[in-house]
Amino acid sequence: MSVYLDNAATSFPKPQTVLDAAGRVLEGVGASPGRGAHRYAREAMAIVSDCRQKVAAILGVKDPDQVVFTKNATESINLVLKGWLRPGDRVLYSAMEHNSVARPLRKLASQGVNIEVIPCNAAGVLDLGVLAQMLRSEARLVVLVHVSNVNGALMPVAEVSEMCAHARVPLFLDAAQSAGVQSIQAEDLGIGMLACSGHKALLGPPGVGILYLRPDLDVLPLMEGGTGSRSEELEQPEFCPDRYESGTPNLPGLAGLCAGIGYILETGMNHIRNHEIGIANYIENELLQIPGVRVLEPQRRGSGAVSFVVEGMNPADTGSILDQAFDIAVRTGLHCAPLAHQTLGTFPEGTVRVSPGFSTTNENVEYFLNGLRWIVTRRG
Amino acid sequence: MNLGEEPEKLPLDQVASVSAGVYDRSGKMLEQHQWVIRERPVTLYLNGREMVTLLCTGHHLDELAAGFFYAEGFLRSVEDILSIDIDDEAGAVNLSARGDSSITEGLWQKRTISSGCAKSSLFYFSLDALLSKPVKNDIRITPGRILDRVEDLNRLSETYRRTHGVHNTALADLDRVVLFRDDIGRHNAVDMIVGHVFLHGIPLRDKMLITTGRLTSEMLIKAAKVGIPVVVSRNTATSLAIELAVSLGVTLIGHARAGKFTVYNGQESIDVGLPG
């Protein structure tokens, strides 16, 4: 049996409809959307528009034009941080952030942006009291991960958003792990910016990132270029989404993403969430019964990601053995989130992370648990 | 063979007398008879399956097989062994063991895979990573006793003195060498010690492994797997062996000769408060 438990990195396998949609574009459309008035270009543009509408709907955004497509969530995050923050600005970000946030902020700090970490406790729970104090001084932005990619911990977005609104500071939500499994009503929540990827729980192919920008926030673009609009002007268009979408987009990726969201809506996001979180809770409970295994339990679970360590073993070795002896794919190490692992006390070796997906079966889970039990028993 | 204080006699089945010409710089030749160590291939089988062929001196083959299969992760306890059948003439040893070892065989000699996304493992073989655990190490030894036991090792090997063709390895407590093995391969000599310890259930918390070979990661891992807290050599240590010694809590001592030694890890094991 071959078992894939790395859906937090990218979902696999994709629904057949996703493969079909991406393949149809490559076979039958192929044109660059918005570049030309011929039938193929019009059809390509319709695919992009359709995808934008579906993304807007699933993120709780009324105007699809406020949805921007990038190449991945990291690009979306860079776009916001580098297009919004200026030297002298103060930005607050949680101690559970991914390197997609931490690294650009480190770069910006070297250019004069003041970066401050909102502390979380050893279980990854954000300290709202400290955040309230931090928000008493002027800040330009608060960055918060919606669901931790390390252990699936769900962060208190509604509370933080309310605090940010009160302090008149935009909240930038990293929804890379939550979009597709958690219901996100970005506008109702008052979120300023939201970034996520299309290839994780939204079930699309790799190569598409998503960014929602509230209309009142003047974020500068990362780059300029051809947009297929107002081509007579040498200035970059000022309207969304063209302001941020220079160059030919990833049409097969967008078609696949559109099909992925279609699959979620058809199946029901609640159903998928209950399936993945139900499996995660079961895995967590079973792991807790295995002596010598330490589980990083989140206080509130927001995704199917479960992190653990076999005491005394480098997580990379545990992952290697699961792969080599049992053909089980898990993610080990720091998960590109050293800050989160420092917070959770698992730096520098990290953890073993298992993340089930919509198609993970009970048989897959038992096979994984038996493999891990063999490792622990054999280690003695 | 367990030892007291007496050197072993030259084991004639492990050496051969050859005639050779000895030359000096001027071209003068002297015909001499010399003792050389025998080298022979021995194939180890596990439940009838051919696993590995070792080039060795060819003695203590039961210990060699038990030590090899234990160190490689195929045996968990001595009760796993059903029989060890030696065909000395054919150079073959079959160890029959209970239980299904198919998963272990699937992992055998598989390299660990690092993602580059965290501090990587020190181990390069998956089974070593699985089976190596920190050693209980509360031993305290005076410098004099360490040097005395190294001298014992040198004194005990008649084969080495006559052939210069073997590596010597000993298991020693504070007062004496309790087990001595030599072989053309330093790994074989250590595997025999490991095999003897495994077969006879010898307590190890007060023991040192002393070898004439270099202190490499493989030596360190073998010692740690069986639970020997101190490893000593007349020779030097490698960087990876030192890192593993730190990780596994093994006291690692090199360059033990001429009244001195170097402690790479575990200085707390050295008892300087008592006269040697």
mmCIF file of N, CA, C and O in Angstrom, chain B residues 9-94:
data_model
loop_
_atom_site.group_PDB
_atom_site.id
_atom_site.type_symbol
_atom_site.label_atom_id
_atom_site.label_comp_id
_atom_site.label_asym_id
_atom_site.label_seq_id
_atom_site.Cartn_x
_atom_site.Cartn_y
_atom_site.Cartn_z
ATOM 1 N N LYS B 9 48.376 -17.880 23.178
ATOM 2 C CA LYS B 9 49.409 -18.501 22.364
ATOM 3 C C LYS B 9 49.087 -18.244 20.899
ATOM 4 O O LYS B 9 47.939 -17.973 20.561
ATOM 5 N N LEU B 10 50.100 -18.351 20.061
ATOM 6 C CA LEU B 10 49.873 -18.108 18.641
ATOM 7 C C LEU B 10 48.916 -19.175 18.095
ATOM 8 O O LEU B 10 49.228 -20.369 18.121
ATOM 9 N N PRO B 11 47.730 -18.769 17.638
ATOM 10 C CA PRO B 11 46.775 -19.750 17.113
ATOM 11 C C PRO B 11 47.192 -20.183 15.710
ATOM 12 O O PRO B 11 47.066 -19.423 14.752
ATOM 13 N N LEU B 12 47.669 -21.401 15.618
ATOM 14 C CA LEU B 12 48.276 -21.842 14.364
ATOM 15 C C LEU B 12 47.262 -21.984 13.233
ATOM 16 O O LEU B 12 47.629 -21.946 12.062
ATOM 17 N N ASP B 13 45.968 -22.123 13.587
ATOM 18 C CA ASP B 13 44.969 -22.226 12.520
ATOM 19 C C ASP B 13 44.653 -20.872 11.895
ATOM 20 O O ASP B 13 43.960 -20.792 10.892
ATOM 21 N N GLN B 14 45.145 -19.793 12.490
ATOM 22 C CA GLN B 14 44.855 -18.462 11.948
ATOM 23 C C GLN B 14 46.060 -17.834 11.267
ATOM 24 O O GLN B 14 45.981 -16.707 10.794
ATOM 25 N N VAL B 15 47.148 -18.520 11.271
ATOM 26 C CA VAL B 15 48.358 -17.961 10.661
ATOM 27 C C VAL B 15 48.956 -18.987 9.706
ATOM 28 O O VAL B 15 48.620 -20.166 9.747
ATOM 29 N N ALA B 16 49.820 -18.492 8.866
ATOM 30 C CA ALA B 16 50.531 -19.382 7.955
ATOM 31 C C ALA B 16 51.995 -18.957 7.917
ATOM 32 O O ALA B 16 52.303 -17.769 8.061
ATOM 33 N N SER B 17 52.846 -19.924 7.762
ATOM 34 C CA SER B 17 54.265 -19.606 7.652
ATOM 35 C C SER B 17 54.614 -19.551 6.169
ATOM 36 O O SER B 17 54.317 -20.487 5.414
ATOM 37 N N VAL B 18 55.190 -18.440 5.752
ATOM 38 C CA VAL B 18 55.552 -18.302 4.343
ATOM 39 C C VAL B 18 57.041 -18.003 4.232
ATOM 40 O O VAL B 18 57.653 -17.462 5.157
ATOM 41 N N SER B 19 57.553 -18.352 3.102
ATOM 42 C CA SER B 19 58.950 -18.039 2.823
ATOM 43 C C SER B 19 58.991 -16.797 1.952
ATOM 44 O O SER B 19 58.239 -16.685 0.974
ATOM 45 N N ALA B 20 59.834 -15.860 2.316
ATOM 46 C CA ALA B 20 59.874 -14.604 1.566
ATOM 47 C C ALA B 20 61.293 -14.056 1.565
ATOM 48 O O ALA B 20 62.086 -14.354 2.459
ATOM 49 N N GLY B 21 61.588 -13.244 0.544
ATOM 50 C CA GLY B 21 62.879 -12.603 0.469
ATOM 51 C C GLY B 21 62.834 -11.226 1.092
ATOM 52 O O GLY B 21 61.993 -10.426 0.743
ATOM 53 N N VAL B 22 63.724 -10.944 2.010
ATOM 54 C CA VAL B 22 63.776 -9.640 2.675
ATOM 55 C C VAL B 22 64.984 -8.878 2.125
ATOM 56 O O VAL B 22 66.116 -9.364 2.211
ATOM 57 N N TYR B 23 64.719 -7.708 1.556
ATOM 58 C CA TYR B 23 65.772 -6.928 0.901
ATOM 59 C C TYR B 23 66.134 -5.718 1.737
ATOM 60 O O TYR B 23 65.288 -5.134 2.412
ATOM 61 N N ASP B 24 67.397 -5.304 1.646
ATOM 62 C CA ASP B 24 67.753 -4.001 2.199
ATOM 63 C C ASP B 24 68.068 -3.048 1.045
ATOM 64 O O ASP B 24 67.964 -3.400 -0.128
ATOM 65 N N ARG B 25 68.456 -1.806 1.373
ATOM 66 C CA ARG B 25 68.652 -0.766 0.365
ATOM 67 C C ARG B 25 69.736 -1.133 -0.657
ATOM 68 O O ARG B 25 69.674 -0.764 -1.823
ATOM 69 N N SER B 26 70.730 -1.889 -0.189
ATOM 70 C CA SER B 26 71.842 -2.224 -1.090
ATOM 71 C C SER B 26 71.485 -3.347 -2.052
ATOM 72 O O SER B 26 72.249 -3.667 -2.957
ATOM 73 N N GLY B 27 70.344 -3.973 -1.839
ATOM 74 C CA GLY B 27 69.954 -5.080 -2.697
ATOM 75 C C GLY B 27 70.259 -6.433 -2.102
ATOM 76 O O GLY B 27 69.978 -7.475 -2.697
ATOM 77 N N LYS B 28 70.814 -6.433 -0.923
ATOM 78 C CA LYS B 28 71.127 -7.697 -0.255
ATOM 79 C C LYS B 28 69.829 -8.372 0.173
ATOM 80 O O LYS B 28 68.934 -7.719 0.726
ATOM 81 N N MET B 29 69.711 -9.659 -0.101
ATOM 82 C CA MET B 29 68.470 -10.385 0.186
ATOM 83 C C MET B 29 68.725 -11.503 1.171
ATOM 84 O O MET B 29 69.745 -12.178 1.101
ATOM 85 N N LEU B 30 67.759 -11.632 2.059
ATOM 86 C CA LEU B 30 67.843 -12.715 3.036
ATOM 87 C C LEU B 30 66.545 -13.507 2.982
ATOM 88 O O LEU B 30 65.453 -12.943 3.112
ATOM 89 N N GLU B 31 66.655 -14.797 2.721
ATOM 90 C CA GLU B 31 65.465 -15.659 2.689
ATOM 91 C C GLU B 31 64.994 -15.891 4.122
ATOM 92 O O GLU B 31 65.795 -16.257 4.987
ATOM 93 N N GLN B 32 63.676 -15.617 4.350
ATOM 94 C CA GLN B 32 63.153 -15.762 5.712
ATOM 95 C C GLN B 32 61.824 -16.493 5.706
ATOM 96 O O GLN B 32 61.062 -16.402 4.743
ATOM 97 N N HIS B 33 61.535 -17.152 6.807
ATOM 98 C CA HIS B 33 60.191 -17.677 7.048
ATOM 99 C C HIS B 33 59.464 -16.670 7.925
ATOM 100 O O HIS B 33 60.013 -16.221 8.928
ATOM 101 N N GLN B 34 58.254 -16.277 7.501
ATOM 102 C CA GLN B 34 57.490 -15.303 8.291
ATOM 103 C C GLN B 34 56.089 -15.835 8.548
ATOM 104 O O GLN B 34 55.533 -16.584 7.742
ATOM 105 N N TRP B 35 55.528 -15.385 9.664
ATOM 106 C CA TRP B 35 54.127 -15.682 9.958
ATOM 107 C C TRP B 35 53.246 -14.616 9.319
ATOM 108 O O TRP B 35 53.518 -13.422 9.478
ATOM 109 N N VAL B 36 52.250 -15.027 8.572
ATOM 110 C CA VAL B 36 51.253 -14.069 8.045
ATOM 111 C C VAL B 36 49.866 -14.535 8.496
ATOM 112 O O VAL B 36 49.642 -15.730 8.750
ATOM 113 N N ILE B 37 48.963 -13.580 8.567
ATOM 114 C CA ILE B 37 47.607 -13.899 9.016
ATOM 115 C C ILE B 37 46.830 -14.539 7.871
ATOM 116 O O ILE B 37 46.993 -14.172 6.708
ATOM 117 N N ARG B 38 46.003 -15.503 8.197
ATOM 118 C CA ARG B 38 45.151 -16.104 7.165
ATOM 119 C C ARG B 38 43.985 -15.162 6.878
ATOM 120 O O ARG B 38 43.450 -14.524 7.777
ATOM 121 N N GLU B 39 43.572 -15.090 5.623
ATOM 122 C CA GLU B 39 42.383 -14.324 5.225
ATOM 123 C C GLU B 39 41.470 -15.256 4.457
ATOM 124 O O GLU B 39 41.921 -15.954 3.545
ATOM 125 N N ARG B 40 40.196 -15.259 4.822
ATOM 126 C CA ARG B 40 39.265 -16.157 4.122
ATOM 127 C C ARG B 40 37.880 -15.525 4.062
ATOM 128 O O ARG B 40 37.487 -14.760 4.953
ATOM 129 N N PRO B 41 37.142 -15.819 3.002
ATOM 130 C CA PRO B 41 35.765 -15.314 2.933
ATOM 131 C C PRO B 41 34.832 -16.203 3.750
ATOM 132 O O PRO B 41 34.941 -17.428 3.698
ATOM 133 N N VAL B 42 33.947 -15.582 4.484
ATOM 134 C CA VAL B 42 32.905 -16.305 5.222
ATOM 135 C C VAL B 42 31.564 -15.656 4.883
ATOM 136 O O VAL B 42 31.403 -14.441 5.028
ATOM 137 N N THR B 43 30.639 -16.466 4.419
ATOM 138 C CA THR B 43 29.322 -15.942 4.032
ATOM 139 C C THR B 43 28.328 -16.181 5.162
ATOM 140 O O THR B 43 28.244 -17.289 5.702
ATOM 141 N N LEU B 44 27.628 -15.111 5.520
ATOM 142 C CA LEU B 44 26.619 -15.203 6.578
ATOM 143 C C LEU B 44 25.239 -15.313 5.947
ATOM 144 O O LEU B 44 24.883 -14.530 5.064
ATOM 145 N N TYR B 45 24.486 -16.279 6.424
ATOM 146 C CA TYR B 45 23.105 -16.516 5.964
ATOM 147 C C TYR B 45 22.159 -16.257 7.131
ATOM 148 O O TYR B 45 22.480 -16.589 8.281
ATOM 149 N N LEU B 46 21.019 -15.693 6.826
ATOM 150 C CA LEU B 46 19.972 -15.512 7.835
ATOM 151 C C LEU B 46 18.765 -16.328 7.377
ATOM 152 O O LEU B 46 18.196 -16.054 6.307
ATOM 153 N N ASN B 47 18.418 -17.322 8.162
ATOM 154 C CA ASN B 47 17.316 -18.219 7.799
ATOM 155 C C ASN B 47 17.472 -18.751 6.373
ATOM 156 O O ASN B 47 16.513 -18.794 5.594
ATOM 157 N N GLY B 48 18.714 -19.052 6.022
ATOM 158 C CA GLY B 48 18.993 -19.649 4.724
ATOM 159 C C GLY B 48 19.192 -18.660 3.595
ATOM 160 O O GLY B 48 19.562 -19.051 2.493
ATOM 161 N N ARG B 49 18.953 -17.373 3.868
ATOM 162 C CA ARG B 49 19.138 -16.361 2.815
ATOM 163 C C ARG B 49 20.542 -15.764 2.913
ATOM 164 O O ARG B 49 20.946 -15.316 3.993
ATOM 165 N N GLU B 50 21.235 -15.742 1.800
ATOM 166 C CA GLU B 50 22.584 -15.179 1.799
ATOM 167 C C GLU B 50 22.511 -13.681 2.035
ATOM 168 O O GLU B 50 21.808 -12.960 1.323
ATOM 169 N N MET B 51 23.246 -13.198 3.063
ATOM 170 C CA MET B 51 23.162 -11.776 3.408
ATOM 171 C C MET B 51 24.450 -11.014 3.090
ATOM 172 O O MET B 51 24.408 -9.927 2.553
ATOM 173 N N VAL B 52 25.601 -11.594 3.467
ATOM 174 C CA VAL B 52 26.843 -10.845 3.277
ATOM 175 C C VAL B 52 28.019 -11.815 3.317
ATOM 176 O O VAL B 52 27.952 -12.863 3.971
ATOM 177 N N THR B 53 29.070 -11.461 2.603
ATOM 178 C CA THR B 53 30.318 -12.225 2.706
ATOM 179 C C THR B 53 31.382 -11.322 3.320
ATOM 180 O O THR B 53 31.643 -10.227 2.813
ATOM 181 N N LEU B 54 31.933 -11.791 4.432
ATOM 182 C CA LEU B 54 32.944 -11.018 5.152
ATOM 183 C C LEU B 54 34.315 -11.626 4.883
ATOM 184 O O LEU B 54 34.455 -12.856 4.847
ATOM 185 N N LEU B 55 35.298 -10.783 4.721
ATOM 186 C CA LEU B 55 36.674 -11.258 4.662
ATOM 187 C C LEU B 55 37.218 -11.175 6.070
ATOM 188 O O LEU B 55 37.231 -10.087 6.675
ATOM 189 N N CYS B 56 37.629 -12.306 6.590
ATOM 190 C CA CYS B 56 37.975 -12.339 8.005
ATOM 191 C C CYS B 56 39.036 -13.402 8.260
ATOM 192 O O CYS B 56 39.488 -14.092 7.342
ATOM 193 N N THR B 57 39.410 -13.513 9.523
ATOM 194 C CA THR B 57 40.404 -14.507 9.901
ATOM 195 C C THR B 57 39.762 -15.883 10.003
ATOM 196 O O THR B 57 40.435 -16.899 9.813
ATOM 197 N N GLY B 58 38.486 -15.902 10.347
ATOM 198 C CA GLY B 58 37.744 -17.153 10.306
ATOM 199 C C GLY B 58 37.582 -17.856 11.635
ATOM 200 O O GLY B 58 37.291 -19.046 11.667
ATOM 201 N N HIS B 59 37.731 -17.141 12.717
ATOM 202 C CA HIS B 59 37.520 -17.783 14.019
ATOM 203 C C HIS B 59 36.338 -17.115 14.742
ATOM 204 O O HIS B 59 35.884 -16.053 14.345
ATOM 205 N N HIS B 60 35.859 -17.804 15.783
ATOM 206 C CA HIS B 60 34.707 -17.322 16.560
ATOM 207 C C HIS B 60 33.549 -16.949 15.632
ATOM 208 O O HIS B 60 32.953 -15.881 15.744
ATOM 209 N N LEU B 61 33.259 -17.862 14.702
ATOM 210 C CA LEU B 61 32.258 -17.523 13.676
ATOM 211 C C LEU B 61 30.845 -17.425 14.252
ATOM 212 O O LEU B 61 30.007 -16.700 13.704
ATOM 213 N N ASP B 62 30.563 -18.134 15.346
ATOM 214 C CA ASP B 62 29.243 -17.993 15.970
ATOM 215 C C ASP B 62 29.067 -16.582 16.513
ATOM 216 O O ASP B 62 28.035 -15.940 16.329
ATOM 217 N N GLU B 63 30.103 -16.073 17.152
ATOM 218 C CA GLU B 63 30.054 -14.707 17.684
ATOM 219 C C GLU B 63 29.991 -13.685 16.551
ATOM 220 O O GLU B 63 29.271 -12.692 16.637
ATOM 221 N N LEU B 64 30.767 -13.968 15.515
ATOM 222 C CA LEU B 64 30.790 -13.039 14.383
ATOM 223 C C LEU B 64 29.395 -12.915 13.771
ATOM 224 O O LEU B 64 28.911 -11.802 13.512
ATOM 225 N N ALA B 65 28.732 -14.058 13.575
ATOM 226 C CA ALA B 65 27.398 -14.032 12.965
ATOM 227 C C ALA B 65 26.387 -13.367 13.901
ATOM 228 O O ALA B 65 25.602 -12.504 13.477
ATOM 229 N N ALA B 66 26.423 -13.754 15.175
ATOM 230 C CA ALA B 66 25.460 -13.176 16.134
ATOM 231 C C ALA B 66 25.692 -11.677 16.270
ATOM 232 O O ALA B 66 24.746 -10.883 16.289
ATOM 233 N N GLY B 67 26.971 -11.284 16.359
ATOM 234 C CA GLY B 67 27.290 -9.858 16.512
ATOM 235 C C GLY B 67 26.903 -9.065 15.280
ATOM 236 O O GLY B 67 26.345 -7.968 15.373
ATOM 237 N N PHE B 68 27.172 -9.632 14.111
ATOM 238 C CA PHE B 68 26.837 -8.937 12.871
ATOM 239 C C PHE B 68 25.326 -8.742 12.768
ATOM 240 O O PHE B 68 24.847 -7.629 12.532
ATOM 241 N N PHE B 69 24.571 -9.832 12.960
ATOM 242 C CA PHE B 69 23.117 -9.718 12.769
ATOM 243 C C PHE B 69 22.457 -8.900 13.886
ATOM 244 O O PHE B 69 21.452 -8.232 13.646
ATOM 245 N N TYR B 70 23.037 -8.902 15.064
ATOM 246 C CA TYR B 70 22.493 -8.034 16.122
ATOM 247 C C TYR B 70 22.794 -6.568 15.788
ATOM 248 O O TYR B 70 21.896 -5.714 15.817
ATOM 249 N N ALA B 71 24.056 -6.279 15.454
ATOM 250 C CA ALA B 71 24.444 -4.884 15.173
ATOM 251 C C ALA B 71 23.692 -4.333 13.963
ATOM 252 O O ALA B 71 23.400 -3.146 13.899
ATOM 253 N N GLU B 72 23.364 -5.205 13.027
ATOM 254 C CA GLU B 72 22.652 -4.737 11.826
ATOM 255 C C GLU B 72 21.144 -4.651 12.045
ATOM 256 O O GLU B 72 20.412 -4.212 11.163
ATOM 257 N N GLY B 73 20.671 -5.120 13.199
ATOM 258 C CA GLY B 73 19.259 -4.922 13.532
ATOM 259 C C GLY B 73 18.348 -6.107 13.263
ATOM 260 O O GLY B 73 17.132 -5.984 13.362
ATOM 261 N N PHE B 74 18.918 -7.270 12.955
ATOM 262 C CA PHE B 74 18.071 -8.416 12.637
ATOM 263 C C PHE B 74 17.681 -9.232 13.870
ATOM 264 O O PHE B 74 16.803 -10.072 13.791
ATOM 265 N N LEU B 75 18.363 -8.988 14.978
ATOM 266 C CA LEU B 75 18.061 -9.721 16.210
ATOM 267 C C LEU B 75 17.737 -8.723 17.311
ATOM 268 O O LEU B 75 18.379 -7.676 17.414
ATOM 269 N N ARG B 76 16.752 -9.062 18.124
ATOM 270 C CA ARG B 76 16.404 -8.174 19.227
ATOM 271 C C ARG B 76 16.874 -8.734 20.558
ATOM 272 O O ARG B 76 17.263 -7.990 21.440
ATOM 273 N N SER B 77 16.772 -10.047 20.716
ATOM 274 C CA SER B 77 17.247 -10.668 21.956
ATOM 275 C C SER B 77 17.818 -12.034 21.604
ATOM 276 O O SER B 77 17.573 -12.572 20.512
ATOM 277 N N VAL B 78 18.571 -12.580 22.538
ATOM 278 C CA VAL B 78 19.231 -13.860 22.276
ATOM 279 C C VAL B 78 18.193 -14.961 22.075
ATOM 280 O O VAL B 78 18.454 -15.966 21.392
ATOM 281 N N GLU B 79 16.992 -14.748 22.651
ATOM 282 C CA GLU B 79 15.918 -15.738 22.474
ATOM 283 C C GLU B 79 15.456 -15.816 21.020
ATOM 284 O O GLU B 79 14.809 -16.783 20.616
ATOM 285 N N ASP B 80 15.764 -14.794 20.235
ATOM 286 C CA ASP B 80 15.397 -14.834 18.813
ATOM 287 C C ASP B 80 16.184 -15.899 18.050
ATOM 288 O O ASP B 80 15.775 -16.332 16.971
ATOM 289 N N ILE B 81 17.346 -16.289 18.584
ATOM 290 C CA ILE B 81 18.218 -17.220 17.856
ATOM 291 C C ILE B 81 17.750 -18.653 18.082
ATOM 292 O O ILE B 81 17.664 -19.115 19.220
ATOM 293 N N LEU B 82 17.478 -19.326 16.985
ATOM 294 C CA LEU B 82 17.096 -20.743 17.066
ATOM 295 C C LEU B 82 18.329 -21.632 16.955
ATOM 296 O O LEU B 82 18.455 -22.627 17.658
ATOM 297 N N SER B 83 19.233 -21.274 16.068
ATOM 298 C CA SER B 83 20.474 -22.054 15.929
ATOM 299 C C SER B 83 21.495 -21.252 15.134
ATOM 300 O O SER B 83 21.138 -20.339 14.382
ATOM 301 N N ILE B 84 22.759 -21.615 15.340
ATOM 302 C CA ILE B 84 23.838 -21.063 14.512
ATOM 303 C C ILE B 84 24.618 -22.258 13.974
ATOM 304 O O ILE B 84 25.250 -22.997 14.727
ATOM 305 N N ASP B 85 24.531 -22.463 12.680
ATOM 306 C CA ASP B 85 25.176 -23.627 12.058
ATOM 307 C C ASP B 85 26.388 -23.166 11.251
ATOM 308 O O ASP B 85 26.252 -22.351 10.340
ATOM 309 N N ILE B 86 27.536 -23.720 11.617
ATOM 310 C CA ILE B 86 28.791 -23.302 10.979
ATOM 311 C C ILE B 86 29.312 -24.421 10.080
ATOM 312 O O ILE B 86 29.467 -25.564 10.526
ATOM 313 N N ASP B 87 29.544 -24.081 8.825
ATOM 314 C CA ASP B 87 30.231 -24.996 7.910
ATOM 315 C C ASP B 87 31.618 -24.406 7.670
ATOM 316 O O ASP B 87 31.809 -23.567 6.782
ATOM 317 N N ASP B 88 32.539 -24.837 8.523
ATOM 318 C CA ASP B 88 33.860 -24.204 8.527
ATOM 319 C C ASP B 88 34.571 -24.395 7.191
ATOM 320 O O ASP B 88 35.204 -23.480 6.668
ATOM 321 N N GLU B 89 34.419 -25.580 6.651
ATOM 322 C CA GLU B 89 35.120 -25.895 5.408
ATOM 323 C C GLU B 89 34.624 -25.024 4.256
ATOM 324 O O GLU B 89 35.409 -24.506 3.454
ATOM 325 N N ALA B 90 33.303 -24.826 4.211
ATOM 326 C CA ALA B 90 32.724 -24.024 3.125
ATOM 327 C C ALA B 90 32.790 -22.525 3.415
ATOM 328 O O ALA B 90 32.512 -21.705 2.540
ATOM 329 N N GLY B 91 33.138 -22.165 4.645
ATOM 330 C CA GLY B 91 33.139 -20.744 5.006
ATOM 331 C C GLY B 91 31.740 -20.172 4.998
ATOM 332 O O GLY B 91 31.483 -19.121 4.403
ATOM 333 N N ALA B 92 30.831 -20.850 5.684
ATOM 334 C CA ALA B 92 29.431 -20.410 5.693
ATOM 335 C C ALA B 92 28.852 -20.548 7.096
ATOM 336 O O ALA B 92 29.147 -21.518 7.801
ATOM 337 N N VAL B 93 28.079 -19.565 7.486
ATOM 338 C CA VAL B 93 27.393 -19.607 8.774
ATOM 339 C C VAL B 93 25.932 -19.275 8.519
ATOM 340 O O VAL B 93 25.626 -18.238 7.921
ATOM 341 N N ASN B 94 25.045 -20.156 8.966
ATOM 342 C CA ASN B 94 23.611 -19.861 8.857
ATOM 343 C C ASN B 94 23.048 -19.645 10.247
ATOM 344 O O ASN B 94 23.149 -20.517 11.113
#
